Amino acid sequence: MREIFDAIQKSAKRIKKAIDVKDFGYSESENSSGETQLQLDIKCDMIIEEEFSRIASINTIASEEKEEAMHFHADAPYFIAYDPLDGSSLIDVNLSVGTIFGIYKGGFGAENMVASCYIVYGPRVEIVFAENKVKLYLLQGDEFEYVKEIKLGEKGKLNAPGGTQQNWLPYHKELVDSFFKEGYRLRYSGGMVPDLHQILLKGGGLFSYPATSDKPEGKLRKLFEVFPFAYIYKKAGGEAIDGQNDLLELTCKHVHDTSPCFFGSKYEINRVKDVYANN
Ligand code: AFP
């Protein structure tokens, strides 16, 4: 695991440099989710692929930018799914973006998850790595330094509701509104990494990306986005559900499967469970 964390740190530094250029343009191709790929998305994907290809303990990688998984070492234990540049449509307006990694042992699937990690590229570059504990690291000069362990409170103050309101189910809208009536503040940039990072570091709250009328299975991808953050939130003392079920109990049939998802501290997730159980 140490060599995987080292490869993630090297990737973070290289991706930070790749982001800091004037013009990166769009490529001719689309990714597996049908989105036009930024040349930068492809570049970040290649950086991570290159760093991981040097690690003997990695069996297979799957990237949001690649249609199929890529095999490295047949007898090695680790399978890594990653989103090289999540929220890349926010780059041109200079909002924070991130990279997400789900680390699995023996095969992809929530039941095999042994660690997860994300990088935030904002005013500062930070890494959050969760194995048994959730640890925050900050890039200082050319090295990442350990900052602290992250723990969620029982209840927070922030509400980050994803998806287009027009397509929310009525009871979901009532749920979101009820948090605002209770004094919760809206915090939503449209980047999963900074939005969930903010809730984690401010001690709690709720991030939701529900089933909507146009996307009944949600938007966010299980292996690259949903499972990694579920692992981190649970290890930090919070919870992560699809409305009813623990996200880490869901199965995943295809590399690019999606799921509705809710991440938060215990109080907010219990409220979600109550509403969704009765609808
Ligand atoms: P992009 O990578 O296309 O910018 O999408 C970002 C993202 O997958 C995730 O980072 C956000 O949480 C989510 O989409 C936001 O989606 P909505 O704009 O539909 O709320």
PDB file of N, CA and C and ligand atoms in Angstrom, residues 35 85-89 162-163 188 190-192 207 209 219-221 225, ligand 1:
ATOM      1  N   GLU A  35     -19.170  11.845 -22.394  1.00  0.00           N
ATOM      2  CA  GLU A  35     -18.794  13.248 -22.275  1.00  0.00           C
ATOM      3  C   GLU A  35     -17.584  13.521 -23.176  1.00  0.00           C
ATOM      4  N   LEU A  85      -9.683  13.184 -13.334  1.00  0.00           N
ATOM      5  CA  LEU A  85      -9.922  14.617 -13.117  1.00  0.00           C
ATOM      6  C   LEU A  85     -11.427  14.855 -12.980  1.00  0.00           C
ATOM      7  N   ASP A  86     -11.930  14.611 -11.783  1.00  0.00           N
ATOM      8  CA  ASP A  86     -13.368  14.765 -11.558  1.00  0.00           C
ATOM      9  C   ASP A  86     -13.720  16.252 -11.496  1.00  0.00           C
ATOM     10  N   GLY A  87     -14.805  16.608 -12.171  1.00  0.00           N
ATOM     11  CA  GLY A  87     -15.229  18.017 -12.174  1.00  0.00           C
ATOM     12  C   GLY A  87     -14.448  18.841 -13.173  1.00  0.00           C
ATOM     13  N   SER A  88     -13.915  18.196 -14.216  1.00  0.00           N
ATOM     14  CA  SER A  88     -13.019  18.934 -15.122  1.00  0.00           C
ATOM     15  C   SER A  88     -13.723  20.082 -15.843  1.00  0.00           C
ATOM     16  N   SER A  89     -15.072  20.056 -15.905  1.00  0.00           N
ATOM     17  CA  SER A  89     -15.770  21.179 -16.542  1.00  0.00           C
ATOM     18  C   SER A  89     -15.662  22.452 -15.699  1.00  0.00           C
ATOM     19  N   GLY A 162     -27.164  17.651  -5.041  1.00  0.00           N
ATOM     20  CA  GLY A 162     -26.804  17.509  -6.454  1.00  0.00           C
ATOM     21  C   GLY A 162     -27.983  17.196  -7.353  1.00  0.00           C
ATOM     22  N   GLY A 163     -27.757  17.359  -8.667  1.00  0.00           N
ATOM     23  CA  GLY A 163     -28.789  17.047  -9.663  1.00  0.00           C
ATOM     24  C   GLY A 163     -29.645  18.265  -9.953  1.00  0.00           C
ATOM     25  N   TYR A 188     -22.533  24.140  -2.714  1.00  0.00           N
ATOM     26  CA  TYR A 188     -22.479  23.235  -3.852  1.00  0.00           C
ATOM     27  C   TYR A 188     -21.731  23.886  -5.001  1.00  0.00           C
ATOM     28  N   GLY A 190     -20.492  21.856  -7.646  1.00  0.00           N
ATOM     29  CA  GLY A 190     -20.620  21.006  -8.829  1.00  0.00           C
ATOM     30  C   GLY A 190     -19.396  20.129  -9.029  1.00  0.00           C
ATOM     31  N   GLY A 191     -18.485  20.160  -8.076  1.00  0.00           N
ATOM     32  CA  GLY A 191     -17.330  19.258  -8.082  1.00  0.00           C
ATOM     33  C   GLY A 191     -17.478  18.326  -6.888  1.00  0.00           C
ATOM     34  N   MET A 192     -17.585  17.040  -7.142  1.00  0.00           N
ATOM     35  CA  MET A 192     -17.817  16.109  -6.033  1.00  0.00           C
ATOM     36  C   MET A 192     -16.694  16.179  -4.996  1.00  0.00           C
ATOM     37  N   PHE A 207     -24.277  15.567   1.584  1.00  0.00           N
ATOM     38  CA  PHE A 207     -24.127  15.675   0.128  1.00  0.00           C
ATOM     39  C   PHE A 207     -25.061  14.633  -0.454  1.00  0.00           C
ATOM     40  N   TYR A 209     -26.734  13.029  -4.190  1.00  0.00           N
ATOM     41  CA  TYR A 209     -26.975  12.981  -5.636  1.00  0.00           C
ATOM     42  C   TYR A 209     -28.000  11.874  -5.835  1.00  0.00           C
ATOM     43  N   LYS A 219     -26.166   9.806 -11.128  1.00  0.00           N
ATOM     44  CA  LYS A 219     -25.133  10.186 -12.105  1.00  0.00           C
ATOM     45  C   LYS A 219     -23.756   9.637 -11.714  1.00  0.00           C
ATOM     46  N   LEU A 220     -23.516   9.546 -10.424  1.00  0.00           N
ATOM     47  CA  LEU A 220     -22.139   9.292  -9.979  1.00  0.00           C
ATOM     48  C   LEU A 220     -21.806   7.798 -10.036  1.00  0.00           C
ATOM     49  N   ARG A 221     -20.569   7.540 -10.429  1.00  0.00           N
ATOM     50  CA  ARG A 221     -20.155   6.165 -10.742  1.00  0.00           C
ATOM     51  C   ARG A 221     -19.677   5.429  -9.497  1.00  0.00           C
ATOM     52  N   GLU A 225     -16.314   6.918  -7.856  1.00  0.00           N
ATOM     53  CA  GLU A 225     -16.770   8.069  -7.063  1.00  0.00           C
ATOM     54  C   GLU A 225     -17.529   7.642  -5.812  1.00  0.00           C
TER      55      GLU A 225
HETATM   56  P1  AFP B   1     -17.946  16.674 -14.639  1.00  0.00           P
HETATM   57  O1  AFP B   1     -16.720  15.808 -14.422  1.00  0.00           O
HETATM   58  O2  AFP B   1     -18.653  16.387 -15.913  1.00  0.00           O
HETATM   59  O3  AFP B   1     -17.684  18.113 -14.407  1.00  0.00           O
HETATM   60  O4  AFP B   1     -19.022  16.187 -13.532  1.00  0.00           O
HETATM   61  C1  AFP B   1     -18.725  16.338 -12.185  1.00  0.00           C
HETATM   62  C2  AFP B   1     -19.552  15.385 -11.391  1.00  0.00           C
HETATM   63  O5  AFP B   1     -19.405  14.079 -11.875  1.00  0.00           O
HETATM   64  C3  AFP B   1     -19.249  15.434  -9.902  1.00  0.00           C
HETATM   65  O6  AFP B   1     -17.971  15.898  -9.633  1.00  0.00           O
HETATM   66  C4  AFP B   1     -20.310  16.359  -9.350  1.00  0.00           C
HETATM   67  O7  AFP B   1     -20.633  16.083  -8.019  1.00  0.00           O
HETATM   68  C5  AFP B   1     -21.476  16.120 -10.255  1.00  0.00           C
HETATM   69  O8  AFP B   1     -20.925  15.745 -11.508  1.00  0.00           O
HETATM   70  C6  AFP B   1     -22.321  17.345 -10.397  1.00  0.00           C
HETATM   71  O9  AFP B   1     -23.402  17.073 -11.214  1.00  0.00           O
HETATM   72  P2  AFP B   1     -24.622  18.122 -11.378  1.00  0.00           P
HETATM   73  O10 AFP B   1     -24.060  19.292 -12.109  1.00  0.00           O
HETATM   74  O11 AFP B   1     -25.634  17.352 -12.168  1.00  0.00           O
HETATM   75  O12 AFP B   1     -25.140  18.489  -9.991  1.00  0.00           O
END
